[in-house]
């Protein structure tokens, strides 16, 4: 039963990584990052059940709070980008090439 | 009482940051007032941290915080470096924003917030505490990087940093979840206990989790496979912000890295082989990038990668808990002094809208501003590791530590790398001294950045006299 949740969590995490790596739209990239964090939350809750302690639940709440703060900042950046270029394609932003 | 004294610097910086943020809402609180307020807060925090220095090793309020925070001489010195960096950043920002008008008074509150996150990070003894303080620090730094809203370069830098930083944050969260699953706890001490009882490779979940956290931390210190972002982000950020990121942020992340890996985590033995290669590639990769740069900011960013490589050597070559910790904080202080000084000098020399930024722009600086050129030369020589400076002592201890641990090859490679790094440090000195001046190097009226620069020149020599106990 725990294993199923873990597998789901890992699948979500992989979808998140794939989204960050392959998608070009800023919105989709940030959504994928949220997916990664939520995969971590699911793993926390599942392990919390496994160890029969409430720690994991608390930790998941903390991660959620951080994810919300990060999303707020990401949206601000999206607005900023839209003001400059009126597009949200990451390929449009290539002034800095290290 | 000891607990309170150890926690007090963080409390001061955090409450100061909140106060500054509230004050910034008033229209008649101008950025200059916020700047002086932030200076006072940082100075106060620094003094309090000095008091906490001799307080020994303690789990801070272990009943309330459930042993999540620790205070000892290692965290206290790291806290000293961070508060000092914050203070000098405020000083050089004051001058910088006379010539680059995009300041709002929230800037200083965000600097203080970032510093409070960093100080919590150095004390963190638990993965989620580390994650939260990492994010407190990063979120404030993201905003600082993108402060210049009309500048598209700054916007691109913050996009890049936010995307990659949040990606690394996701890895850190997942890594902590897996380590929690593997060991039943997120505390460093209990993880170490589990590993010494059962062995590291007993639980595959634990191995994957530790790998994820290592990836996230290597990303934050800009080590080899994850170093590409640092040059671009530093290039896009404002000069004092770049200085703050290069010094204080690196100190904080290295402190938690050291805590996690060797001092309390007991993970070092399992990773030492891989960290060896990461350290070598970080040093030489950073050198390769730095040699090709034309912009000073980008060169300093790339040299920051090289210095991360030296610090990784100290993590690989672990001799004794005390000596290695001392070596790491000493090197961090040495690097912070020289880099902070460089960025303070650039804050006032770069002129309006950062017009002087490449090597060529600094031709003949010594003819027009001999003292500034001499100060920059001293900082560069300290970074390169020339004897009477603190940078030399830092490298000396790193190499001694490596040889004591039996990592002779790594010590030799560190020396080779520091010889190569001479190329781009001396290049700037030659440009400043052996060319005719074409520019008048007009600077802003505020003397604070100059004062910072010359004070840090003094520190470069004074700190090199500090003994490091073996």
Coordinates of C-alpha atoms in Angstrom, one line a residue:
Chain A
X1 CA 0.0 0.0 0.0
X2 CA 2.8 2.4 1.0
X3 CA 4.8 1.3 -2.1
X4 CA 1.9 2.4 -4.4
X5 CA 1.9 5.9 -2.9
X6 CA 5.7 6.0 -3.3
X7 CA 5.6 5.0 -6.9
X8 CA 2.9 7.6 -7.6
X9 CA 5.1 10.2 -5.9
X10 CA 8.1 9.2 -8.0
X11 CA 6.1 9.3 -11.2
X12 CA 4.9 12.8 -10.3
X13 CA 8.4 13.9 -9.5
X14 CA 9.7 12.6 -12.9
X15 CA 6.8 14.4 -14.7
X16 CA 7.9 17.5 -12.9
X17 CA 11.6 17.1 -14.0
X18 CA 10.5 16.4 -17.6
X19 CA 8.4 19.5 -17.6
X20 CA 11.1 21.7 -16.4
X21 CA 13.6 20.3 -18.8
X22 CA 11.5 20.1 -22.0
X23 CA 8.9 22.9 -21.8
X24 CA 9.6 26.3 -23.1
X25 CA 6.7 28.2 -21.6
X26 CA 7.5 29.9 -18.3
X27 CA 4.1 29.1 -16.8
X28 CA 4.4 25.4 -17.6
X29 CA 7.9 25.3 -16.1
X30 CA 6.7 26.8 -12.8
X31 CA 3.8 24.4 -12.7
X32 CA 6.2 21.5 -13.2
X33 CA 8.2 22.8 -10.2
X34 CA 5.1 22.8 -8.1
X35 CA 4.5 19.3 -9.2
X36 CA 7.9 18.3 -7.9
X37 CA 7.3 19.9 -4.5
X38 CA 3.9 18.1 -4.3
X39 CA 5.5 14.8 -5.1
X40 CA 7.8 15.4 -2.1
X41 CA 4.7 16.2 0.0
X42 CA 3.0 12.9 -1.0
X43 CA 6.2 11.0 -0.1
X44 CA 6.3 12.7 3.3
X45 CA 2.8 11.7 4.1
X46 CA 3.3 8.2 2.9
X47 CA 6.5 7.8 5.0
X48 CA 4.7 9.4 7.9
X49 CA 2.2 6.5 7.7
X50 CA 5.0 4.0 7.4
X51 CA 6.9 5.2 10.5
X52 CA 3.6 5.8 12.3
X53 CA 4.6 9.3 13.4
X54 CA 3.1 12.7 12.7
X55 CA 6.4 14.3 11.7
X56 CA 5.8 13.8 8.1
X57 CA 2.5 15.6 8.1
X58 CA 4.0 18.7 9.8
X59 CA 6.9 18.7 7.3
X60 CA 4.5 18.5 4.4
X61 CA 2.7 21.6 5.7
X62 CA 6.0 23.4 5.8
X63 CA 6.8 22.5 2.3
X64 CA 3.4 23.7 1.1
X65 CA 3.9 27.1 2.7
X66 CA 7.3 27.4 1.0
X67 CA 5.7 26.4 -2.3
X68 CA 3.1 29.0 -2.0
X69 CA 5.7 31.8 -1.3
X70 CA 7.6 30.6 -4.3
X71 CA 4.6 30.6 -6.6
X72 CA 3.8 34.2 -5.6
X73 CA 7.3 35.2 -6.6
X74 CA 7.1 33.2 -9.8
X75 CA 3.9 35.0 -10.8
X76 CA 5.6 38.4 -10.2
X77 CA 8.4 37.4 -12.5
X78 CA 6.0 36.2 -15.1
X79 CA 4.3 39.7 -15.1
X80 CA 7.7 41.3 -15.3
X81 CA 8.7 39.2 -18.3
X82 CA 5.4 39.9 -20.0
X83 CA 6.0 43.6 -19.6
X84 CA 9.3 43.4 -21.4
X85 CA 8.7 41.0 -24.3
X86 CA 4.9 40.3 -24.3
X87 CA 5.7 36.7 -24.6
X88 CA 6.4 33.9 -22.1
X89 CA 8.6 31.7 -24.2
X90 CA 12.0 31.0 -22.5
X91 CA 13.7 31.0 -25.9
X92 CA 12.9 34.7 -26.2
X93 CA 15.2 35.5 -23.3
X94 CA 18.7 34.9 -24.4
X95 CA 20.8 38.1 -23.7
X96 CA 22.8 36.3 -21.0
X97 CA 24.6 33.3 -22.6
X98 CA 27.2 31.9 -20.2
Chain B
X1 CA 20.8 32.3 28.9
X2 CA 23.5 30.8 26.6
X3 CA 20.7 29.7 24.3
X4 CA 19.3 33.1 24.1
X5 CA 22.7 34.7 23.5
X6 CA 23.4 32.3 20.6
X7 CA 20.0 32.9 19.0
X8 CA 20.0 36.7 19.6
X9 CA 21.8 37.7 16.4
X10 CA 19.2 35.9 14.3
X11 CA 16.4 37.5 16.3
X12 CA 17.9 41.0 15.9
X13 CA 18.3 40.6 12.1
X14 CA 14.9 39.1 11.6
X15 CA 13.0 41.6 13.7
X16 CA 15.0 44.4 12.2
X17 CA 14.1 43.2 8.7
X18 CA 10.4 43.1 9.6
X19 CA 10.6 46.6 11.1
X20 CA 12.4 47.9 8.0
X21 CA 9.7 46.3 5.7
X22 CA 6.9 48.0 7.8
X23 CA 8.7 51.3 7.7
X24 CA 9.2 51.1 4.0
X25 CA 5.4 51.5 3.6
X26 CA 5.6 55.1 4.8
X27 CA 6.3 57.6 2.1
X28 CA 8.6 59.8 4.1
X29 CA 11.0 57.0 4.9
X30 CA 13.4 57.4 2.1
X31 CA 16.0 54.8 1.0
X32 CA 18.8 56.6 2.8
X33 CA 17.0 56.2 6.2
X34 CA 16.4 52.6 5.4
X35 CA 20.0 52.2 4.5
X36 CA 21.2 53.6 7.8
X37 CA 18.6 51.6 9.7
X38 CA 19.9 48.4 8.0
X39 CA 23.5 49.3 8.9
X40 CA 22.6 49.7 12.5
X41 CA 20.8 46.4 12.5
X42 CA 23.7 44.5 10.9
X43 CA 26.2 46.2 13.2
X44 CA 24.1 45.3 16.3
X45 CA 23.8 41.7 15.1
X46 CA 27.5 41.5 14.5
X47 CA 28.3 42.7 18.0
X48 CA 25.8 40.2 19.5
X49 CA 27.3 37.5 17.4
X50 CA 30.7 38.4 18.9
X51 CA 29.3 37.9 22.4
X52 CA 28.0 34.5 21.3
X53 CA 31.4 33.4 20.0
X54 CA 32.8 32.0 23.3
X55 CA 29.6 30.3 24.4
X56 CA 30.5 26.8 23.4
X57 CA 28.4 24.1 21.8
X58 CA 24.7 24.1 22.5
X59 CA 21.5 22.8 21.1
X60 CA 19.5 26.0 21.1
X61 CA 16.3 25.8 23.2
X62 CA 16.3 22.0 22.6
X63 CA 12.9 21.7 24.3
X64 CA 11.1 24.3 22.1
X65 CA 12.9 23.8 18.8
X66 CA 13.2 20.0 19.3
X67 CA 17.0 20.1 18.7
X68 CA 16.6 21.6 15.3
X69 CA 19.1 24.5 15.8
X70 CA 22.6 24.3 17.0
X71 CA 25.0 27.0 18.1
X72 CA 28.8 26.6 18.3
X73 CA 31.9 28.4 17.3
X74 CA 31.5 27.3 13.7
X75 CA 28.0 28.7 13.3
X76 CA 29.0 31.8 15.3
X77 CA 31.9 32.6 12.9
X78 CA 29.8 31.9 9.9
X79 CA 27.2 34.3 11.4
X80 CA 29.9 36.9 11.9
X81 CA 30.9 36.7 8.2
X82 CA 27.3 37.0 7.1
X83 CA 26.4 40.0 9.3
X84 CA 29.7 41.7 8.3
X85 CA 28.9 41.0 4.6
X86 CA 25.4 42.5 5.1
X87 CA 26.8 45.6 6.7
X88 CA 29.4 46.2 3.9
X89 CA 26.7 45.5 1.3
X90 CA 24.6 48.3 2.8
X91 CA 27.6 50.6 2.8
X92 CA 28.4 50.0 -0.8
X93 CA 24.8 50.0 -1.9
X94 CA 24.5 53.6 -0.5
X95 CA 27.1 54.8 -3.0
X96 CA 26.0 52.5 -5.8
X97 CA 22.4 53.8 -5.7
X98 CA 23.6 57.4 -6.0
X99 CA 24.5 56.6 -9.6
X100 CA 22.0 53.9 -10.4
X101 CA 18.6 55.2 -9.6
X102 CA 16.3 52.2 -9.2
X103 CA 16.3 51.8 -5.4
X104 CA 13.2 51.4 -3.3
X105 CA 13.5 51.3 0.5
X106 CA 12.4 47.6 0.6
X107 CA 15.9 46.8 -0.8
X108 CA 17.5 47.0 2.6
X109 CA 14.7 45.0 4.3
X110 CA 15.2 42.2 1.8
X111 CA 19.0 42.2 2.4
X112 CA 18.2 41.7 6.1
X113 CA 15.7 39.0 5.4
X114 CA 18.2 37.2 3.2
X115 CA 20.8 37.5 6.0
X116 CA 18.4 36.1 8.6
X117 CA 17.7 33.1 6.3
X118 CA 21.4 32.6 5.9
X119 CA 22.1 32.7 9.6
X120 CA 19.3 30.2 10.3
X121 CA 20.8 28.0 7.6
X122 CA 24.2 27.9 9.3
X123 CA 22.5 26.7 12.5
X124 CA 20.1 24.2 10.9
X125 CA 20.5 20.7 12.2
X126 CA 17.5 19.3 10.5
X127 CA 16.5 18.9 6.8
X128 CA 13.3 20.8 6.8
X129 CA 14.8 23.7 8.9
X130 CA 17.5 23.8 6.3
X131 CA 15.0 23.8 3.5
X132 CA 12.9 26.6 5.0
X133 CA 15.9 28.8 5.7
X134 CA 17.3 28.0 2.3
X135 CA 14.1 29.3 0.8
X136 CA 13.9 32.4 3.1
X137 CA 17.3 33.2 1.8
X138 CA 16.7 32.4 -1.8
X139 CA 13.3 34.2 -2.1
X140 CA 14.8 37.4 -0.8
X141 CA 17.9 37.0 -3.1
X142 CA 15.6 36.4 -6.2
X143 CA 13.9 39.8 -5.5
X144 CA 17.2 41.5 -5.0
X145 CA 18.5 40.2 -8.3
X146 CA 15.5 41.4 -10.2
X147 CA 15.4 44.7 -8.4
X148 CA 16.1 46.7 -11.5
X149 CA 12.8 46.2 -13.1
X150 CA 13.3 48.2 -16.3
X151 CA 16.5 46.4 -17.1
X152 CA 15.9 43.3 -19.2
X153 CA 19.2 41.8 -18.3
X154 CA 18.2 41.8 -14.6
X155 CA 14.8 40.3 -15.5
X156 CA 16.5 37.5 -17.4
X157 CA 18.8 36.8 -14.6
X158 CA 16.0 36.5 -12.1
X159 CA 14.1 34.2 -14.4
X160 CA 17.1 32.0 -14.8
X161 CA 17.9 32.0 -11.1
X162 CA 14.3 31.4 -10.0
X163 CA 13.8 28.6 -12.4
X164 CA 16.9 26.7 -11.5
X165 CA 16.8 27.6 -7.9
X166 CA 13.2 26.4 -7.5
X167 CA 14.2 23.2 -9.4
X168 CA 17.1 22.7 -6.9
X169 CA 14.6 23.4 -4.1
X170 CA 12.3 20.7 -5.4
X171 CA 15.3 18.3 -5.3
X172 CA 16.0 19.3 -1.8
X173 CA 12.4 18.7 -0.7
X174 CA 12.2 15.3 -2.4
X175 CA 15.6 14.4 -0.9
X176 CA 14.5 15.2 2.6
X177 CA 11.3 13.2 2.1
X178 CA 13.3 10.2 1.0
X179 CA 15.8 10.5 3.8
X180 CA 12.9 10.8 6.2
X181 CA 11.6 7.6 4.7
X182 CA 14.9 5.8 4.9
X183 CA 15.9 6.7 8.5
X184 CA 12.6 7.8 10.2
X185 CA 14.0 11.2 11.0
X186 CA 15.1 14.4 9.4
X187 CA 17.6 15.4 12.1
X188 CA 21.3 15.2 11.1
X189 CA 22.3 13.6 14.3
X190 CA 19.7 10.8 14.0
X191 CA 20.5 10.2 10.3
X192 CA 24.2 9.9 11.3
X193 CA 23.2 7.4 14.0
X194 CA 21.2 5.4 11.6
X195 CA 24.1 5.3 9.1
X196 CA 26.7 4.2 11.6
X197 CA 24.3 1.5 12.9
X198 CA 23.1 0.1 9.6
X199 CA 25.6 1.3 6.9
X200 CA 24.8 3.9 4.2
X201 CA 24.0 1.5 1.4
X202 CA 21.6 -0.6 3.5
X203 CA 18.7 1.4 2.4
X204 CA 18.4 2.4 -1.2
X205 CA 15.8 5.2 -0.4
X206 CA 18.5 6.8 1.8
X207 CA 21.1 6.7 -0.9
X208 CA 18.7 8.3 -3.5
X209 CA 17.6 10.9 -0.9
X210 CA 21.2 11.8 0.0
X211 CA 22.0 12.1 -3.7
X212 CA 19.1 14.5 -4.3
X213 CA 20.2 16.7 -1.4
X214 CA 23.8 16.7 -2.6
X215 CA 22.6 17.8 -6.0
X216 CA 20.6 20.7 -4.5
X217 CA 23.5 21.9 -2.4
X218 CA 26.1 21.5 -5.2
X219 CA 23.7 23.7 -7.3
X220 CA 23.6 26.4 -4.6
X221 CA 27.4 26.6 -4.2
X222 CA 27.8 26.4 -8.1
X223 CA 29.9 23.3 -8.2
X224 CA 30.9 21.6 -11.4
X225 CA 28.0 20.1 -13.2
X226 CA 25.6 22.9 -11.9
X227 CA 27.8 25.9 -12.3
X228 CA 26.6 27.5 -15.6
X229 CA 23.9 29.7 -14.0
X230 CA 26.2 31.6 -11.7
X231 CA 28.0 33.7 -14.3
X232 CA 24.7 34.8 -15.9
X233 CA 23.0 35.6 -12.7
X234 CA 25.9 37.6 -11.3
X235 CA 26.1 39.5 -14.6
X236 CA 22.4 40.5 -14.4
X237 CA 22.3 41.5 -10.8
X238 CA 23.3 44.9 -9.4
X239 CA 26.9 45.2 -8.2
X240 CA 26.3 45.2 -4.4
X241 CA 23.8 42.4 -4.7
X242 CA 26.3 40.3 -6.6
X243 CA 28.9 41.0 -3.8
X244 CA 26.3 39.9 -1.2
X245 CA 25.5 36.7 -3.1
X246 CA 29.1 35.8 -3.8
X247 CA 30.1 36.1 -0.1
X248 CA 27.3 35.7 2.4
X249 CA 25.2 33.2 0.4
X250 CA 28.2 31.0 -0.3
X251 CA 29.2 31.1 3.4
X252 CA 25.7 30.0 4.5
X253 CA 25.4 27.2 2.0
X254 CA 28.9 25.9 2.7
X255 CA 28.2 25.9 6.5
X256 CA 25.1 23.8 6.1
X257 CA 26.9 21.6 3.5
X258 CA 29.7 21.0 6.1
X259 CA 27.2 20.3 8.9
X260 CA 25.2 17.9 6.7
X261 CA 28.2 16.1 5.2
X262 CA 30.9 15.8 7.8
X263 CA 30.4 17.5 11.1
X264 CA 27.1 15.9 12.1
X265 CA 25.8 13.9 9.2
X266 CA 28.5 11.2 8.9
X267 CA 27.8 10.9 5.2
X268 CA 31.3 12.0 4.1
X269 CA 32.9 8.5 3.9
X270 CA 30.3 7.4 1.4
X271 CA 30.7 10.4 -0.9
X272 CA 34.4 11.2 -0.7
X273 CA 35.3 9.5 -4.0
X274 CA 32.7 11.5 -6.0
X275 CA 33.4 14.7 -4.2
X276 CA 37.0 14.4 -5.2
X277 CA 36.2 14.6 -8.9
X278 CA 33.6 17.3 -8.3
X279 CA 36.2 19.4 -6.5
X280 CA 38.8 18.9 -9.3
X281 CA 36.3 19.7 -12.1
X282 CA 34.9 22.7 -10.2
X283 CA 38.4 24.2 -9.9
X284 CA 39.5 23.7 -13.4
X285 CA 36.1 24.3 -15.1
X286 CA 35.8 27.6 -13.2
X287 CA 39.3 28.6 -14.3
X288 CA 38.5 27.8 -17.9
X289 CA 35.4 29.9 -17.8
X290 CA 37.1 32.8 -16.0
X291 CA 40.0 33.0 -18.6
X292 CA 37.5 33.6 -21.4
X293 CA 35.6 36.4 -19.8
X294 CA 35.8 40.1 -20.8
X295 CA 33.5 41.5 -18.2
X296 CA 34.9 41.9 -14.7
X297 CA 31.6 40.8 -13.0
X298 CA 31.6 37.6 -15.1
X299 CA 35.3 37.0 -14.3
X300 CA 34.6 37.4 -10.6
X301 CA 31.6 35.0 -10.8
X302 CA 33.7 32.4 -12.5
X303 CA 36.5 32.9 -10.0
X304 CA 33.8 32.3 -7.3
X305 CA 33.3 28.8 -8.9
X306 CA 37.1 28.1 -8.5
X307 CA 36.9 29.2 -4.9
X308 CA 34.0 26.8 -4.3
X309 CA 36.3 24.1 -5.7
X310 CA 39.0 24.9 -3.0
X311 CA 36.3 24.8 -0.3
X312 CA 35.1 21.4 -1.6
X313 CA 38.7 20.2 -1.1
X314 CA 38.3 20.9 2.6
X315 CA 35.1 18.8 2.6
X316 CA 36.8 15.9 0.9
X317 CA 39.9 16.0 3.0
X318 CA 38.4 15.6 6.4
X319 CA 41.0 15.3 9.2
X320 CA 39.4 16.2 12.5
X321 CA 36.1 17.8 13.3
X322 CA 37.6 21.0 14.7
X323 CA 40.4 21.6 12.3
X324 CA 38.4 21.0 9.2
X325 CA 35.6 23.3 10.5
X326 CA 38.2 26.0 11.3
X327 CA 39.8 25.7 7.9
X328 CA 36.4 26.0 6.1
X329 CA 35.3 29.1 8.0
X330 CA 38.8 30.7 7.7
X331 CA 38.7 30.2 4.0
X332 CA 35.2 31.5 3.7
X333 CA 36.2 34.7 5.7
X334 CA 39.3 35.1 3.5
X335 CA 37.3 34.8 0.3
X336 CA 34.5 37.0 1.7
X337 CA 36.9 39.9 2.6
X338 CA 38.6 40.0 -0.8
X339 CA 35.4 39.5 -2.9
X340 CA 33.4 42.0 -0.8
X341 CA 36.2 44.5 -1.2
X342 CA 36.3 43.9 -5.0
X343 CA 32.6 44.5 -5.3
X344 CA 32.6 47.5 -3.0
X345 CA 35.3 49.0 -5.2
X346 CA 33.4 48.2 -8.4
X347 CA 30.2 49.7 -6.8
X348 CA 31.7 53.1 -6.9
X349 CA 34.0 52.8 -9.9
X350 CA 31.5 51.3 -12.3
X351 CA 29.8 54.7 -12.6
X352 CA 26.4 55.6 -13.9
X353 CA 24.3 52.6 -15.0
X354 CA 27.3 50.4 -14.6
X355 CA 29.0 51.8 -17.7
X356 CA 32.5 50.7 -16.7
X357 CA 32.4 46.9 -16.5
X358 CA 34.9 45.3 -18.9
X359 CA 38.7 44.9 -18.5
X360 CA 39.3 47.6 -21.1
X361 CA 37.2 50.1 -19.2
X362 CA 39.6 50.0 -16.3
X363 CA 42.7 50.9 -18.5
X364 CA 45.0 53.3 -16.6
X365 CA 43.0 53.4 -13.4
X366 CA 46.2 53.6 -11.5
X367 CA 47.1 56.9 -13.2
X368 CA 43.8 58.5 -12.2
X369 CA 42.9 56.8 -8.9
X370 CA 46.1 55.2 -7.5
X371 CA 44.6 54.3 -4.2
X372 CA 41.6 52.5 -5.6
X373 CA 43.8 50.7 -8.1
X374 CA 46.2 49.6 -5.2
X375 CA 43.2 48.4 -3.2
X376 CA 41.9 46.4 -6.1
X377 CA 45.3 44.9 -6.7
X378 CA 45.5 43.8 -3.1
X379 CA 42.1 42.1 -3.3
X380 CA 43.1 40.3 -6.5
X381 CA 46.4 39.2 -5.0
X382 CA 44.6 37.9 -2.0
X383 CA 42.2 35.9 -4.2
X384 CA 45.2 34.5 -6.1
X385 CA 46.9 33.6 -2.8
X386 CA 50.0 35.8 -2.7
X387 CA 51.8 35.6 0.7
X388 CA 51.2 38.5 3.1
X389 CA 47.4 38.4 2.4
X390 CA 44.6 36.4 4.1
X391 CA 43.9 34.6 0.8
X392 CA 47.3 32.9 1.1
X393 CA 46.7 31.8 4.6
X394 CA 43.3 30.4 3.6
X395 CA 44.8 28.4 0.8
X396 CA 47.7 27.3 3.1
X397 CA 45.3 25.8 5.6
X398 CA 43.2 24.1 2.9
X399 CA 46.3 22.5 1.5
X400 CA 47.7 21.5 4.9
X401 CA 44.4 20.0 5.8
X402 CA 44.4 18.1 2.5
X403 CA 47.9 16.7 3.0
X404 CA 47.1 15.7 6.6
X405 CA 44.2 13.8 5.3
X406 CA 46.4 12.0 2.8
X407 CA 44.9 13.7 -0.3
X408 CA 48.2 14.8 -1.7
X409 CA 47.1 14.7 -5.3
X410 CA 44.2 17.1 -4.5
X411 CA 46.6 19.5 -2.8
X412 CA 48.9 19.5 -5.9
X413 CA 45.9 20.1 -8.2
X414 CA 44.8 23.0 -5.9
X415 CA 48.2 24.6 -6.3
X416 CA 48.2 24.1 -10.1
X417 CA 44.7 25.6 -10.2
X418 CA 45.7 28.7 -8.2
X419 CA 48.7 29.2 -10.6
X420 CA 46.3 29.1 -13.6
X421 CA 44.0 31.6 -11.8
X422 CA 46.9 34.1 -11.7
X423 CA 46.2 34.6 -15.4
X424 CA 43.0 36.5 -15.1
X425 CA 43.8 38.2 -11.8
X426 CA 47.1 39.6 -13.1
X427 CA 45.4 40.6 -16.3
X428 CA 43.3 43.2 -14.5
X429 CA 46.4 44.5 -12.6
X430 CA 48.3 44.9 -15.8
X431 CA 45.4 46.7 -17.4
X432 CA 45.2 49.1 -14.6
X433 CA 48.9 49.8 -14.3
X434 CA 50.5 49.6 -17.7
X435 CA 48.1 51.6 -19.9
X436 CA 47.3 55.2 -20.3
X437 CA 44.0 56.4 -18.9
X438 CA 41.2 57.3 -21.3
X439 CA 38.5 57.8 -18.7
X440 CA 38.3 60.3 -15.8
X441 CA 36.6 57.7 -13.5
X442 CA 34.2 60.1 -12.0
X443 CA 32.5 58.6 -8.9
X444 CA 29.4 59.4 -6.8
X445 CA 29.5 61.9 -3.9
X446 CA 28.9 59.3 -1.2
X447 CA 32.2 58.2 0.4
X448 CA 30.8 55.0 2.0
X449 CA 31.9 52.5 -0.6
X450 CA 35.4 54.0 -0.7
X451 CA 35.5 53.7 3.1
X452 CA 34.4 50.0 2.9
X453 CA 37.1 49.3 0.3
X454 CA 39.9 50.7 2.3
X455 CA 38.7 49.2 5.5
X456 CA 38.6 45.8 3.8
X457 CA 42.2 46.3 2.6
X458 CA 43.1 46.6 6.2
X459 CA 41.1 43.4 7.0
X460 CA 43.0 41.5 4.2
X461 CA 46.2 42.0 6.2
X462 CA 44.7 41.9 9.7
X463 CA 42.8 38.6 9.3
X464 CA 45.9 36.9 7.9
X465 CA 47.4 37.2 11.4
X466 CA 44.6 35.3 13.0
X467 CA 45.7 31.9 14.2
X468 CA 43.8 28.8 13.4
X469 CA 44.0 26.1 16.0
X470 CA 45.0 22.6 14.8

